[in-house]
């Protein structure tokens, strides 16, 4: 792209006169000298993020005028050459005529079998059944719908194609009310009544076009998707100053959608202008970190704090609150920090016993994140005070044992329909799956992909708390403690094996990118139950993204695995990146 130079920051008068502006406020010196009112200065954000330069705008306008004149000339010429044709002409006659003249939007009068005069568009390929006009006299102008003709190629706008792809493949119907997925299931109802230029609408288009580009094997940061992204950022900047806009659910969802867009990019660098917008969301409420992986989450948190968590009581509002809480917990585990105190207190706004299993698991993980941070800090300190250190380790051990008990109670409270089925043999695990990636001679089959995501999160939490227990027992070696340590390590190995056994359910036998809904892909199946049809949609679209996080977490953990297992996991990670065309893998430690 040609570099057009840095845009002038001078006033409009100085720019028009092509002289240097001193940029004084409220009026520049040149305007004062010639005693002319100074028109002021362009906003620096709008200037830096302008769509086009003045020269480019004029060129585009000239091109538009030429194309408009050409269309009008073609329309007038085709209108003069258009002729009437009987409505009941045979398809073969129409097809013959279609090869001689192109269809045009010119209109011509036609006489129906009932004697009524009908004015229709002169599309040479549209067939109108005679019986339509035999019962109802038509006196008004009729334009046959383009989509009803079997001979007419559909001309679907790109925006509609992208949205169809996104809503059909990523917004799947809810089969189990206990397996909720945050705010995505509410996007379609909101989209139907939202302003086309709102941050929510533009963010949705940015994410949809980004995901479509990834599925097609293109750069996710295409010009098309990037244009929607930049428009969403600008619209969000304009809405931040409005008190009402900051208190709407759509604004928070727009920020979360932009986070999804950034995660889909090969790199996570955030534009300076977008950081300024998110800074406006955060000023006075929280500090904005430079790391772009946190910027969108910080912006969503700032909006929630501005509005007040107690005001998120509607169905959609509560779903947003729970989704953001889950993201904050994941970030706390990633950074080995406790969950912010105000986010921890959100649990008081709803009754965990009446919530879905994933929400109750998040409530346990809040305490686990705090314990994990404290344990890491304590075990790294030098042994200055032996008695104080021993007391603190006993306190951490007691807290870890309590969380371990709560996690096991959570497992017992999970619905029986969520229990995975372990399968063996070629009858339930096709040989192609065994060749693509099967760690042992078995794998697990789950009701849906959303349920296995919750199970793997539970396994990661149990591994973390078991690691803390083993490290605390290692501080006070004894015969009993050594036996407990060995039992803990065996439990960790079993949990790692369970995560490995879930990978075939996510990926099937795929080793290369494929098409969504491809029924030729083989998945493991439970006895008497073929794979659910939805799995052929959710697996290719979300399966790889869902399994990457557990695999990356296992590879980063300082745990002892069975010989060759770590290398097998790294191979499955590379396979997932290849199948889902993921340009940048999560760090492996």
XYZ file of C-alpha atoms in Angstrom, residues 37-580:
544
model
C -12.907 32.778 11.952
C -10.828 29.651 12.505
C -12.853 26.493 11.683
C -10.994 24.473 14.324
C -9.133 21.187 14.167
C -10.092 17.646 13.237
C -10.267 15.121 16.079
C -6.921 13.293 16.153
C -8.527 9.884 16.558
C -10.798 10.418 13.542
C -7.862 11.804 11.576
C -5.626 8.813 12.314
C -8.391 6.301 11.610
C -9.984 8.035 8.636
C -11.362 5.679 6.009
C -9.776 7.452 3.034
C -7.701 10.443 2.090
C -9.275 13.329 0.183
C -7.600 12.229 -3.045
C -8.867 8.678 -2.618
C -12.390 9.901 -1.881
C -12.478 11.924 -5.102
C -11.206 8.955 -7.088
C -13.833 6.649 -5.620
C -16.596 9.177 -6.323
C -15.482 9.510 -9.955
C -15.530 5.735 -10.314
C -19.004 5.523 -8.801
C -20.317 8.175 -11.179
C -18.889 6.346 -14.199
C -20.394 3.021 -13.118
C -23.740 4.673 -12.384
C -23.817 6.263 -15.843
C -22.893 2.948 -17.468
C -25.693 1.149 -15.647
C -28.232 3.791 -16.657
C -27.116 3.604 -20.276
C -27.309 -0.210 -20.276
C -30.732 -0.097 -18.645
C -32.120 2.343 -21.217
C -30.748 0.365 -24.170
C -32.093 -2.955 -22.878
C -35.462 -1.333 -22.166
C -35.729 -0.214 -25.779
C -34.893 -3.694 -27.111
C -37.105 -5.599 -24.631
C -40.224 -7.321 -26.025
C -43.268 -9.062 -24.565
C -43.302 -12.837 -24.258
C -46.260 -15.184 -23.504
C -46.311 -16.246 -19.894
C -47.074 -19.868 -20.731
C -44.094 -20.368 -23.012
C -42.229 -23.607 -22.511
C -38.942 -23.771 -20.598
C -37.103 -24.838 -23.726
C -38.300 -21.765 -25.586
C -37.226 -19.558 -22.724
C -33.827 -21.194 -22.547
C -33.361 -20.683 -26.295
C -34.255 -17.043 -25.979
C -32.026 -16.692 -22.943
C -28.998 -17.530 -25.055
C -29.832 -14.705 -27.423
C -30.618 -11.870 -25.043
C -29.463 -11.156 -21.522
C -32.016 -10.597 -18.789
C -32.585 -7.009 -17.782
C -34.721 -5.216 -15.212
C -36.770 -3.598 -18.011
C -40.483 -4.216 -17.681
C -43.013 -5.204 -20.339
C -46.755 -5.763 -20.329
C -47.966 -9.354 -20.421
C -51.460 -10.764 -20.781
C -52.512 -13.554 -18.467
C -54.830 -16.420 -19.533
C -57.657 -14.726 -17.660
C -57.293 -11.579 -19.703
C -55.693 -9.474 -16.972
C -52.783 -7.301 -17.881
C -49.771 -8.001 -15.696
C -46.603 -5.949 -15.592
C -43.594 -8.057 -14.613
C -39.856 -7.610 -14.730
C -38.423 -8.845 -17.979
C -36.259 -11.611 -16.439
C -35.845 -14.046 -19.296
C -35.430 -17.044 -16.980
C -38.470 -16.657 -14.694
C -41.375 -19.012 -15.196
C -44.822 -17.932 -13.964
C -47.462 -20.697 -13.627
C -50.653 -19.831 -15.572
C -52.907 -21.000 -12.730
C -51.620 -18.189 -10.524
C -53.527 -15.669 -12.622
C -56.588 -17.775 -13.385
C -58.242 -17.319 -9.991
C -57.118 -13.902 -8.775
C -57.403 -10.876 -11.078
C -54.203 -8.880 -10.858
C -54.193 -5.177 -11.544
C -51.052 -4.084 -9.724
C -47.445 -4.324 -10.729
C -45.884 -7.671 -9.789
C -42.193 -8.507 -9.510
C -41.565 -12.267 -9.252
C -39.251 -13.141 -6.350
C -35.808 -14.018 -7.596
C -35.284 -16.905 -5.183
C -38.305 -18.880 -6.512
C -36.951 -19.431 -10.012
C -35.146 -22.746 -10.634
C -33.306 -21.195 -13.577
C -31.960 -18.120 -11.805
C -28.671 -18.069 -9.936
C -28.988 -16.673 -6.425
C -27.077 -13.490 -5.779
C -26.705 -13.533 -1.987
C -24.948 -10.537 -0.419
C -21.638 -11.400 1.293
C -22.926 -10.160 4.649
C -25.849 -12.587 4.563
C -23.604 -15.499 3.572
C -21.222 -14.782 6.432
C -24.017 -14.490 8.986
C -25.619 -17.711 7.747
C -22.311 -19.515 8.197
C -21.820 -18.083 11.689
C -25.309 -18.662 13.073
C -25.741 -22.119 11.541
C -22.401 -23.530 12.675
C -21.503 -21.666 15.859
C -24.908 -20.869 17.375
C -26.283 -24.377 17.716
C -29.600 -25.171 19.426
C -29.534 -26.078 23.111
C -30.069 -29.806 23.604
C -29.354 -29.835 27.334
C -30.476 -26.833 29.435
C -27.663 -27.597 31.900
C -24.983 -27.282 29.206
C -25.096 -23.535 28.648
C -22.410 -21.737 26.685
C -22.472 -18.158 27.859
C -23.950 -15.403 25.713
C -23.593 -16.907 22.213
C -26.992 -18.566 22.289
C -28.626 -15.141 22.656
C -26.921 -13.515 19.667
C -29.573 -14.325 17.068
C -32.522 -12.759 18.967
C -30.481 -9.631 19.718
C -29.220 -9.358 16.151
C -32.753 -9.217 14.739
C -33.604 -5.909 16.437
C -30.261 -4.088 16.653
C -29.124 -1.027 14.747
C -26.966 -2.088 11.744
C -24.247 0.396 12.715
C -24.178 -0.446 16.425
C -21.003 -1.847 18.044
C -22.817 -5.143 18.634
C -23.786 -5.586 14.983
C -20.375 -4.607 13.645
C -18.555 -6.814 16.183
C -20.724 -9.774 15.193
C -19.861 -9.262 11.540
C -16.158 -8.956 12.384
C -16.142 -12.259 14.280
C -18.263 -14.056 11.679
C -16.046 -12.977 8.774
C -12.903 -13.830 10.758
C -14.132 -17.365 11.500
C -15.177 -17.869 7.887
C -11.723 -16.795 6.694
C -10.112 -19.301 9.060
C -12.365 -22.101 7.825
C -11.462 -21.245 4.210
C -7.754 -21.315 5.001
C -7.247 -17.584 4.508
C -5.674 -14.965 6.723
C -8.272 -14.219 9.444
C -7.320 -10.550 9.349
C -8.725 -9.944 5.862
C -9.651 -6.507 4.586
C -13.324 -7.408 4.864
C -13.209 -8.565 8.488
C -10.766 -5.830 9.490
C -13.077 -3.158 8.109
C -15.881 -4.382 10.358
C -13.480 -4.568 13.279
C -12.337 -0.966 12.837
C -15.897 0.246 12.373
C -16.876 -1.568 15.565
C -14.020 0.086 17.456
C -15.043 3.520 16.197
C -18.719 2.911 17.024
C -17.715 1.702 20.480
C -15.643 4.832 21.005
C -18.641 6.996 20.121
C -20.922 5.052 22.483
C -18.568 5.116 25.473
C -19.446 8.744 26.163
C -23.144 7.895 26.415
C -24.313 6.811 29.851
C -27.197 4.782 28.457
C -25.079 2.857 25.953
C -22.610 1.769 28.664
C -25.488 0.263 30.645
C -26.780 -2.006 27.877
C -26.079 -5.718 27.510
C -25.281 -5.272 23.817
C -22.302 -3.054 24.654
C -20.719 -5.698 26.903
C -21.355 -8.393 24.302
C -19.705 -6.227 21.641
C -16.534 -6.025 23.750
C -16.558 -9.798 24.298
C -17.043 -10.406 20.578
C -14.028 -8.248 19.818
C -12.074 -10.410 22.239
C -13.099 -13.450 20.201
C -11.898 -11.621 17.089
C -8.488 -10.895 18.629
C -8.078 -14.505 19.786
C -8.692 -15.649 16.220
C -5.796 -13.590 14.876
C -2.309 -15.063 14.285
C -0.937 -12.482 16.725
C -2.604 -10.657 19.554
C -1.253 -7.132 18.994
C -3.871 -4.486 19.718
C -4.046 -1.190 17.882
C -3.199 1.966 19.782
C -6.578 3.469 18.933
C -8.385 0.470 20.352
C -6.326 0.694 23.539
C -7.428 4.314 23.862
C -11.067 3.260 23.575
C -10.655 0.548 26.184
C -8.771 2.997 28.375
C -11.828 5.243 28.378
C -13.827 2.250 29.577
C -11.311 1.573 32.311
C -10.355 5.034 33.561
C -11.301 5.593 37.179
C -12.314 1.979 37.665
C -9.374 -0.281 36.911
C -5.925 -0.176 35.396
C -5.546 -1.234 31.783
C -2.761 -3.695 31.104
C -0.783 -3.392 27.916
C -1.205 -7.078 27.139
C -3.887 -7.272 24.469
C -5.112 -10.619 25.789
C -6.433 -8.727 28.834
C -7.567 -5.503 27.169
C -10.998 -6.653 26.046
C -11.640 -8.479 29.290
C -10.687 -5.356 31.227
C -13.080 -3.348 29.085
C -15.944 -5.761 29.799
C -15.143 -5.676 33.522
C -15.134 -1.878 33.480
C -18.585 -1.824 31.884
C -19.907 -4.276 34.478
C -18.443 -2.256 37.346
C -19.805 0.953 35.877
C -23.281 -0.546 35.646
C -23.075 -2.516 38.872
C -23.111 -6.310 39.051
C -26.381 -6.221 41.014
C -28.093 -4.832 37.894
C -27.288 -7.960 35.863
C -30.361 -9.908 36.892
C -32.071 -10.608 33.568
C -31.555 -13.890 31.728
C -29.166 -12.397 29.194
C -27.486 -10.126 31.754
C -26.827 -13.041 34.093
C -25.415 -15.119 31.226
C -22.999 -12.282 30.418
C -21.979 -11.968 34.061
C -21.284 -15.691 34.396
C -19.362 -15.785 31.122
C -17.127 -12.877 32.138
C -16.567 -14.497 35.524
C -15.432 -17.679 33.790
C -12.987 -15.686 31.641
C -11.597 -13.923 34.713
C -11.058 -17.285 36.430
C -9.223 -18.628 33.380
C -6.992 -15.536 33.358
C -6.301 -15.973 37.073
C -5.139 -19.555 36.478
C -3.067 -18.469 33.499
C -1.301 -15.725 35.478
C -1.256 -17.607 38.804
C -3.087 -14.770 40.553
C -6.219 -14.699 42.715
C -9.552 -13.691 41.229
C -10.388 -10.014 41.955
C -12.395 -9.627 45.145
C -15.401 -7.974 43.525
C -15.635 -10.749 40.922
C -15.453 -13.347 43.704
C -18.447 -11.704 45.350
C -20.608 -12.187 42.270
C -21.322 -15.697 43.544
C -23.572 -14.117 46.176
C -25.918 -12.855 43.456
C -27.227 -16.301 42.591
C -27.790 -19.640 44.281
C -25.143 -22.092 43.117
C -27.295 -25.083 44.030
C -29.837 -24.028 41.403
C -27.253 -23.301 38.718
C -25.772 -25.473 36.024
C -22.736 -27.693 36.823
C -20.308 -25.437 34.963
C -21.286 -22.438 37.094
C -20.869 -24.382 40.336
C -17.476 -25.583 39.145
C -16.419 -21.977 38.519
C -17.371 -21.073 42.084
C -15.014 -23.786 43.350
C -12.281 -22.621 40.986
C -12.414 -19.110 42.464
C -11.197 -20.517 45.781
C -8.729 -22.777 43.979
C -7.166 -19.838 42.109
C -6.663 -17.967 45.386
C -5.165 -21.057 47.053
C -2.917 -21.776 44.076
C -1.483 -18.264 44.146
C -0.851 -18.402 47.911
C 0.732 -21.854 47.761
C 3.075 -20.886 44.930
C 4.194 -17.779 46.803
C 4.752 -19.647 50.073
C 6.627 -22.615 48.636
C 9.041 -20.293 46.827
C 10.003 -18.363 49.968
C 13.276 -19.234 51.761
C 12.951 -21.210 54.979
C 13.611 -18.359 57.407
C 11.098 -19.273 60.107
C 10.616 -23.053 60.231
C 7.683 -23.028 62.673
C 5.782 -20.271 60.865
C 6.358 -21.950 57.513
C 5.140 -25.312 58.816
C 2.002 -23.674 60.185
C 1.272 -21.964 56.877
C 1.834 -25.174 54.930
C -0.617 -27.001 57.192
C -3.153 -24.252 56.566
C -2.708 -24.560 52.800
C -2.902 -28.357 53.005
C -6.184 -28.134 54.906
C -7.616 -25.684 52.354
C -6.485 -27.885 49.458
C -8.035 -30.958 51.061
C -11.303 -29.059 51.445
C -11.316 -28.031 47.772
C -10.473 -31.609 46.785
C -13.513 -32.789 48.729
C -15.732 -30.146 47.082
C -14.570 -31.175 43.615
C -15.367 -34.812 44.300
C -18.783 -33.792 45.627
C -19.314 -31.824 42.413
C -18.590 -34.972 40.421
C -21.231 -36.869 42.374
C -23.794 -34.105 41.766
C -23.383 -34.111 37.981
C -26.420 -35.580 36.158
C -26.074 -39.227 35.253
C -26.717 -38.340 31.618
C -23.401 -36.489 31.621
C -21.384 -39.602 32.471
C -19.046 -40.519 29.583
C -19.084 -43.977 28.040
C -15.720 -45.717 27.655
C -15.463 -47.752 24.456
C -12.951 -50.276 23.114
C -12.363 -52.107 19.848
C -12.845 -51.483 16.133
C -16.625 -51.723 16.431
C -16.823 -48.459 18.365
C -13.444 -46.893 17.497
C -12.860 -47.040 13.716
C -9.297 -47.913 12.663
C -8.913 -44.484 11.061
C -9.346 -42.896 14.517
C -6.773 -45.237 16.009
C -4.343 -44.240 13.271
C -5.027 -40.500 13.596
C -4.648 -40.308 17.363
C -5.600 -42.799 20.081
C -3.368 -42.800 23.134
C -4.377 -46.110 24.674
C -6.782 -48.768 23.447
C -9.871 -46.860 24.556
C -11.543 -43.460 24.397
C -14.586 -41.784 25.958
C -17.835 -40.768 24.272
C -19.872 -37.862 25.660
C -23.429 -36.631 25.041
C -22.272 -33.291 23.567
C -19.088 -31.349 23.008
C -20.130 -28.757 25.595
C -20.339 -31.405 28.312
C -16.838 -32.735 27.648
C -15.511 -29.163 27.927
C -16.870 -28.982 31.484
C -15.440 -32.405 32.327
C -11.955 -31.418 31.145
C -12.123 -28.215 33.168
C -12.980 -30.331 36.218
C -9.992 -32.607 35.524
C -7.641 -29.644 35.228
C -8.895 -28.280 38.559
C -8.462 -31.634 40.273
C -4.929 -31.943 38.883
C -4.063 -28.480 40.237
C -5.360 -29.136 43.748
C -3.686 -32.571 43.829
C -0.371 -30.976 42.859
C -0.713 -28.561 45.793
C -1.427 -31.437 48.181
C 1.577 -33.428 46.917
C 3.909 -30.432 47.288
C 2.686 -29.733 50.816
C 3.194 -33.375 51.813
C 6.697 -33.218 50.368
C 7.567 -30.518 52.959
C 7.062 -33.024 55.784
C 8.219 -36.438 54.574
C 6.981 -39.444 56.510
C 5.844 -42.928 55.712
C 2.186 -41.907 55.598
C 2.869 -38.748 53.610
C 5.007 -40.599 51.071
C 2.160 -43.058 50.486
C -0.265 -40.144 50.080
C 2.085 -38.504 47.606
C 2.256 -41.652 45.502
C -1.532 -41.922 45.518
C -1.774 -38.278 44.436
C 0.647 -38.786 41.541
C -1.302 -41.849 40.397
C -4.495 -39.803 40.511
C -2.867 -37.087 38.375
C -1.795 -39.712 35.826
C -5.356 -41.067 35.669
C -6.763 -37.578 35.071
C -4.218 -36.915 32.310
C -5.226 -40.221 30.692
C -8.895 -39.161 30.841
C -8.107 -35.909 29.012
C -6.187 -37.891 26.385
C -9.183 -40.214 26.041
C -11.430 -37.243 25.198
C -9.381 -36.087 22.189
C -10.879 -38.588 19.661
C -14.354 -37.301 20.540
C -13.237 -33.771 19.615
C -11.291 -34.551 16.440
C -12.536 -37.907 15.168
C -10.234 -39.248 12.472
C -9.479 -35.896 10.873
C -5.866 -35.063 10.143
C -6.464 -32.334 7.544
C -8.937 -29.440 7.239
C -12.349 -30.483 5.997
C -15.912 -29.324 5.522
C -18.475 -28.698 8.224
C -21.099 -31.398 8.510
C -19.016 -33.940 6.570
C -20.644 -37.280 7.390
C -17.589 -39.139 6.098
C -15.644 -38.106 9.198
C -15.485 -40.966 11.692
C -16.183 -40.375 15.384
C -16.175 -42.905 18.222
C -19.653 -44.030 19.161
C -21.262 -45.555 22.211
C -22.974 -48.972 22.025
C -26.411 -48.557 20.465
C -25.972 -44.814 19.888
C -24.617 -43.382 16.620
C -22.880 -39.994 16.802
C -25.317 -37.129 17.316
C -25.937 -35.147 14.131
C -25.040 -31.885 15.886
C -21.598 -33.298 16.590
C -20.779 -33.227 12.875
C -21.328 -29.451 13.086
C -19.894 -28.582 16.506
C -16.859 -30.860 16.163
C -15.377 -29.248 13.027
C -16.187 -25.712 14.200
C -15.410 -25.698 17.935
C -13.810 -29.018 18.826
C -10.221 -28.019 18.176
C -10.480 -24.680 19.959
C -11.962 -26.444 22.993
C -9.267 -29.115 23.291
C -6.280 -26.802 22.792
C -6.577 -25.235 26.253
C -6.445 -28.541 28.218
C -3.560 -29.843 26.105
C -1.584 -26.612 26.515
C -2.240 -26.626 30.275
C -0.941 -30.198 30.619
C 2.188 -29.430 28.609
C 2.948 -26.419 30.828
C 2.472 -28.304 34.114
C 5.494 -29.616 35.953
C 4.074 -33.105 36.392
C 5.429 -36.536 35.662
C 3.623 -38.329 32.845
C 3.908 -41.783 31.423
C 6.850 -42.190 29.058
C 6.037 -40.778 25.624
C 2.751 -39.225 26.729
C 4.002 -35.654 26.657
C 5.310 -36.132 23.114
C 1.969 -37.663 22.088
C 0.111 -34.632 23.474
C 2.425 -32.272 21.588
C 1.702 -34.219 18.404
C -2.050 -33.946 18.968
C -1.628 -30.224 19.532
C 0.114 -29.873 16.171
C -2.590 -32.007 14.556
C -5.312 -29.775 16.003
C -3.589 -26.645 14.724
C -3.335 -28.189 11.266
C -6.963 -29.348 11.142
C -8.370 -26.036 12.381
